[in-house]
Amino acid sequence: MKINNIKINQYGKLENKDIDLDKINIIYGKNESGKSTLLNFIQSMFYGISKNKNKKTYSDYERYNPWNKTEFSGTIDYTLDNGEKFYVFRDFDKKN
């Protein structure tokens, strides 16, 4: 699988980000720049975001829910190894 594009409307500290990914990608940046948030966004897009605390102070939903929330959502455009292309949109405020 290859992720072609990531569009983040709002997720944690990330806001209005449009990331095009080419052949080989390395995500780098200073501390607290959003690298782990981006990784969690990708995971949440495919598997959903947990509202369970599981012995943590905050659930992932509470942790990444933007404070100045307008649209807690994003999209991922990806291609499978067999060439099939998919576009996924997720609004994290919706139950489905």
Short mmCIF file of N, CA and C in Angstrom, two decimals:
data_model
loop_
_atom_site.label_atom_id
_atom_site.label_comp_id
_atom_site.label_asym_id
_atom_site.label_seq_id
_atom_site.Cartn_x
_atom_site.Cartn_y
_atom_site.Cartn_z
N MET A 1 0.83 -1.18 0.00
CA MET A 1 0.00 0.00 0.00
C MET A 1 0.88 1.25 0.00
N LYS A 2 0.44 2.25 -0.74
CA LYS A 2 1.15 3.53 -0.79
C LYS A 2 0.17 4.65 -0.53
N ILE A 3 0.47 5.48 0.45
CA ILE A 3 -0.36 6.66 0.73
C ILE A 3 0.10 7.76 -0.20
N ASN A 4 -0.83 8.29 -1.01
CA ASN A 4 -0.50 9.33 -1.99
C ASN A 4 -0.65 10.73 -1.41
N ASN A 5 -1.74 10.95 -0.64
CA ASN A 5 -2.03 12.29 -0.15
C ASN A 5 -2.76 12.20 1.19
N ILE A 6 -2.43 13.12 2.07
CA ILE A 6 -3.12 13.26 3.35
C ILE A 6 -3.61 14.69 3.46
N LYS A 7 -4.89 14.85 3.77
CA LYS A 7 -5.48 16.18 3.99
C LYS A 7 -6.07 16.19 5.39
N ILE A 8 -5.56 17.06 6.24
CA ILE A 8 -6.03 17.17 7.61
C ILE A 8 -6.75 18.51 7.76
N ASN A 9 -8.05 18.45 8.04
CA ASN A 9 -8.79 19.69 8.30
C ASN A 9 -8.44 20.20 9.69
N GLN A 10 -8.67 19.37 10.71
CA GLN A 10 -8.18 19.65 12.06
C GLN A 10 -8.05 18.33 12.79
N TYR A 11 -6.91 18.14 13.44
CA TYR A 11 -6.65 16.95 14.24
C TYR A 11 -5.54 17.31 15.21
N GLY A 12 -5.87 17.43 16.49
CA GLY A 12 -4.87 17.86 17.46
C GLY A 12 -4.36 19.24 17.12
N LYS A 13 -3.05 19.39 17.06
CA LYS A 13 -2.47 20.70 16.74
C LYS A 13 -2.35 20.93 15.23
N LEU A 14 -2.61 19.89 14.44
CA LEU A 14 -2.50 20.01 12.98
C LEU A 14 -3.78 20.60 12.41
N GLU A 15 -3.63 21.61 11.57
CA GLU A 15 -4.79 22.30 11.01
C GLU A 15 -4.51 22.69 9.56
N ASN A 16 -5.45 22.38 8.68
CA ASN A 16 -5.37 22.73 7.26
C ASN A 16 -4.04 22.29 6.64
N LYS A 17 -3.72 21.02 6.79
CA LYS A 17 -2.49 20.46 6.23
C LYS A 17 -2.85 19.60 5.02
N ASP A 18 -2.14 19.81 3.93
CA ASP A 18 -2.29 19.01 2.71
C ASP A 18 -0.90 18.47 2.38
N ILE A 19 -0.72 17.15 2.56
CA ILE A 19 0.61 16.54 2.44
C ILE A 19 0.61 15.57 1.27
N ASP A 20 1.41 15.85 0.24
CA ASP A 20 1.59 14.94 -0.88
C ASP A 20 2.80 14.06 -0.59
N LEU A 21 2.62 12.76 -0.73
CA LEU A 21 3.71 11.82 -0.45
C LEU A 21 4.17 11.20 -1.76
N ASP A 22 5.46 11.24 -2.02
CA ASP A 22 6.04 10.66 -3.22
C ASP A 22 6.62 9.28 -2.92
N LYS A 23 7.59 8.85 -3.70
CA LYS A 23 8.13 7.49 -3.62
C LYS A 23 8.64 7.12 -2.23
N ILE A 24 9.58 7.87 -1.69
CA ILE A 24 10.15 7.58 -0.38
C ILE A 24 9.94 8.82 0.49
N ASN A 25 9.45 8.60 1.70
CA ASN A 25 9.16 9.73 2.59
C ASN A 25 9.75 9.52 3.95
N ILE A 26 10.26 10.59 4.50
CA ILE A 26 10.74 10.62 5.87
C ILE A 26 10.05 11.81 6.53
N ILE A 27 9.39 11.54 7.63
CA ILE A 27 8.73 12.61 8.37
C ILE A 27 9.70 13.06 9.45
N TYR A 28 10.10 14.32 9.41
CA TYR A 28 11.03 14.83 10.41
C TYR A 28 10.59 16.22 10.84
N GLY A 29 11.08 16.65 11.97
CA GLY A 29 10.78 17.98 12.49
C GLY A 29 11.26 18.10 13.91
N LYS A 30 11.15 19.29 14.43
CA LYS A 30 11.57 19.56 15.81
C LYS A 30 10.61 18.89 16.79
N ASN A 31 11.03 18.83 18.04
CA ASN A 31 10.15 18.30 19.09
C ASN A 31 8.86 19.11 19.13
N GLU A 32 7.75 18.41 19.39
CA GLU A 32 6.43 19.02 19.49
C GLU A 32 5.96 19.68 18.18
N SER A 33 6.45 19.20 17.03
CA SER A 33 6.03 19.78 15.75
C SER A 33 4.87 19.03 15.12
N GLY A 34 4.47 17.88 15.69
CA GLY A 34 3.30 17.16 15.19
C GLY A 34 3.58 15.84 14.50
N LYS A 35 4.79 15.32 14.62
CA LYS A 35 5.13 14.04 13.95
C LYS A 35 4.29 12.89 14.50
N SER A 36 4.20 12.76 15.80
CA SER A 36 3.41 11.69 16.41
C SER A 36 1.92 11.90 16.18
N THR A 37 1.49 13.15 16.14
CA THR A 37 0.09 13.45 15.85
C THR A 37 -0.26 13.02 14.43
N LEU A 38 0.64 13.24 13.48
CA LEU A 38 0.43 12.80 12.11
C LEU A 38 0.32 11.28 12.04
N LEU A 39 1.20 10.58 12.74
CA LEU A 39 1.15 9.13 12.77
C LEU A 39 -0.16 8.63 13.37
N ASN A 40 -0.61 9.26 14.46
CA ASN A 40 -1.87 8.87 15.08
C ASN A 40 -3.05 9.20 14.17
N PHE A 41 -2.96 10.28 13.40
CA PHE A 41 -4.02 10.63 12.44
C PHE A 41 -4.17 9.52 11.39
N ILE A 42 -3.06 9.06 10.85
CA ILE A 42 -3.11 8.00 9.83
C ILE A 42 -3.74 6.74 10.42
N GLN A 43 -3.32 6.37 11.62
CA GLN A 43 -3.89 5.19 12.28
C GLN A 43 -5.39 5.38 12.53
N SER A 44 -5.79 6.55 12.99
CA SER A 44 -7.20 6.82 13.27
C SER A 44 -8.05 6.84 12.00
N MET A 45 -7.46 7.25 10.89
CA MET A 45 -8.21 7.26 9.63
C MET A 45 -8.58 5.84 9.20
N PHE A 46 -7.68 4.90 9.40
CA PHE A 46 -7.94 3.52 8.98
C PHE A 46 -8.74 2.72 10.01
N TYR A 47 -8.50 2.96 11.30
CA TYR A 47 -9.09 2.11 12.34
C TYR A 47 -10.05 2.82 13.27
N GLY A 48 -10.24 4.11 13.12
CA GLY A 48 -11.10 4.87 14.02
C GLY A 48 -10.32 5.39 15.21
N ILE A 49 -10.97 6.25 15.98
CA ILE A 49 -10.32 6.86 17.13
C ILE A 49 -11.02 6.38 18.40
N SER A 50 -10.24 6.03 19.40
CA SER A 50 -10.78 5.45 20.62
C SER A 50 -11.30 6.52 21.56
N LYS A 51 -12.48 6.27 22.11
CA LYS A 51 -13.03 7.15 23.14
C LYS A 51 -12.85 6.53 24.53
N ASN A 52 -12.21 5.36 24.60
CA ASN A 52 -11.93 4.70 25.88
C ASN A 52 -10.61 5.20 26.45
N LYS A 53 -10.59 5.41 27.74
CA LYS A 53 -9.37 5.91 28.39
C LYS A 53 -8.35 4.82 28.62
N ASN A 54 -8.77 3.57 28.86
CA ASN A 54 -7.85 2.44 29.08
C ASN A 54 -6.70 2.79 30.03
N LYS A 55 -7.05 3.25 31.22
CA LYS A 55 -6.09 3.60 32.28
C LYS A 55 -5.24 4.82 31.95
N LYS A 56 -5.63 5.60 30.94
CA LYS A 56 -4.94 6.85 30.61
C LYS A 56 -5.76 8.02 31.16
N THR A 57 -5.13 9.16 31.31
CA THR A 57 -5.84 10.35 31.77
C THR A 57 -6.88 10.80 30.75
N TYR A 58 -6.50 10.78 29.46
CA TYR A 58 -7.39 11.20 28.38
C TYR A 58 -7.46 10.12 27.32
N SER A 59 -8.63 9.98 26.71
CA SER A 59 -8.75 9.07 25.57
C SER A 59 -8.10 9.73 24.36
N ASP A 60 -7.83 8.96 23.31
CA ASP A 60 -7.27 9.55 22.09
C ASP A 60 -8.22 10.58 21.50
N TYR A 61 -9.52 10.33 21.61
CA TYR A 61 -10.51 11.29 21.11
C TYR A 61 -10.37 12.63 21.83
N GLU A 62 -10.24 12.59 23.15
CA GLU A 62 -10.08 13.82 23.93
C GLU A 62 -8.74 14.48 23.66
N ARG A 63 -7.71 13.67 23.49
CA ARG A 63 -6.35 14.20 23.30
C ARG A 63 -6.20 14.94 21.96
N TYR A 64 -6.79 14.41 20.89
CA TYR A 64 -6.59 14.99 19.56
C TYR A 64 -7.75 15.86 19.09
N ASN A 65 -8.80 15.98 19.90
CA ASN A 65 -9.93 16.84 19.54
C ASN A 65 -9.47 18.30 19.63
N PRO A 66 -9.52 19.04 18.52
CA PRO A 66 -8.99 20.42 18.52
C PRO A 66 -9.78 21.33 19.47
N TRP A 67 -9.09 22.25 20.12
CA TRP A 67 -9.74 23.18 21.03
C TRP A 67 -10.62 24.15 20.28
N ASN A 68 -10.09 24.73 19.21
CA ASN A 68 -10.86 25.68 18.42
C ASN A 68 -11.51 24.94 17.25
N LYS A 69 -12.24 23.92 17.59
CA LYS A 69 -12.75 22.94 16.63
C LYS A 69 -13.72 23.57 15.64
N THR A 70 -13.43 23.38 14.37
CA THR A 70 -14.39 23.71 13.33
C THR A 70 -14.74 22.46 12.55
N GLU A 71 -13.75 21.64 12.23
CA GLU A 71 -13.99 20.40 11.49
C GLU A 71 -12.94 19.37 11.87
N PHE A 72 -13.29 18.49 12.78
CA PHE A 72 -12.40 17.44 13.30
C PHE A 72 -12.44 16.28 12.30
N SER A 73 -11.69 16.43 11.18
CA SER A 73 -11.81 15.46 10.09
C SER A 73 -10.58 15.51 9.18
N GLY A 74 -10.58 14.60 8.20
CA GLY A 74 -9.52 14.58 7.22
C GLY A 74 -9.76 13.50 6.16
N THR A 75 -8.84 13.42 5.20
CA THR A 75 -8.94 12.43 4.13
C THR A 75 -7.57 11.80 3.88
N ILE A 76 -7.61 10.59 3.35
CA ILE A 76 -6.40 9.90 2.89
C ILE A 76 -6.71 9.30 1.53
N ASP A 77 -5.79 9.51 0.60
CA ASP A 77 -5.87 8.94 -0.74
C ASP A 77 -4.73 7.93 -0.83
N TYR A 78 -5.06 6.66 -1.11
CA TYR A 78 -4.01 5.64 -1.15
C TYR A 78 -4.25 4.64 -2.26
N THR A 79 -3.18 3.93 -2.63
CA THR A 79 -3.21 2.92 -3.69
C THR A 79 -2.69 1.61 -3.13
N LEU A 80 -3.44 0.53 -3.39
CA LEU A 80 -2.99 -0.80 -2.97
C LEU A 80 -1.92 -1.32 -3.92
N ASP A 81 -1.24 -2.38 -3.53
CA ASP A 81 -0.18 -2.96 -4.36
C ASP A 81 -0.73 -3.47 -5.70
N ASN A 82 -2.02 -3.85 -5.76
CA ASN A 82 -2.59 -4.33 -7.01
C ASN A 82 -3.09 -3.20 -7.92
N GLY A 83 -2.89 -1.94 -7.51
CA GLY A 83 -3.24 -0.79 -8.34
C GLY A 83 -4.58 -0.16 -8.02
N GLU A 84 -5.38 -0.79 -7.16
CA GLU A 84 -6.68 -0.21 -6.80
C GLU A 84 -6.46 1.05 -5.97
N LYS A 85 -7.23 2.12 -6.31
CA LYS A 85 -7.10 3.39 -5.61
C LYS A 85 -8.31 3.61 -4.72
N PHE A 86 -8.06 4.18 -3.53
CA PHE A 86 -9.12 4.45 -2.58
C PHE A 86 -8.96 5.85 -2.01
N TYR A 87 -10.09 6.44 -1.66
CA TYR A 87 -10.15 7.76 -1.04
C TYR A 87 -11.02 7.63 0.19
N VAL A 88 -10.47 7.92 1.38
CA VAL A 88 -11.20 7.75 2.64
C VAL A 88 -11.38 9.12 3.29
N PHE A 89 -12.61 9.43 3.67
CA PHE A 89 -12.92 10.64 4.43
C PHE A 89 -13.45 10.19 5.78
N ARG A 90 -13.00 10.84 6.85
CA ARG A 90 -13.51 10.51 8.18
C ARG A 90 -13.76 11.80 8.95
N ASP A 91 -14.96 11.90 9.50
CA ASP A 91 -15.31 12.99 10.42
C ASP A 91 -15.33 12.36 11.81
N PHE A 92 -14.38 12.71 12.65
CA PHE A 92 -14.21 12.07 13.94
C PHE A 92 -15.32 12.42 14.93
N ASP A 93 -16.13 13.43 14.63
CA ASP A 93 -17.26 13.76 15.50
C ASP A 93 -18.48 12.89 15.21
N LYS A 94 -18.52 12.24 14.08
CA LYS A 94 -19.65 11.37 13.73
C LYS A 94 -19.49 10.02 14.39
N LYS A 95 -20.58 9.34 14.68
CA LYS A 95 -20.51 8.04 15.32
C LYS A 95 -20.17 6.94 14.33
N ASN A 96 -20.47 7.10 13.06
CA ASN A 96 -20.21 6.07 12.04
C ASN A 96 -18.98 6.42 11.25
#
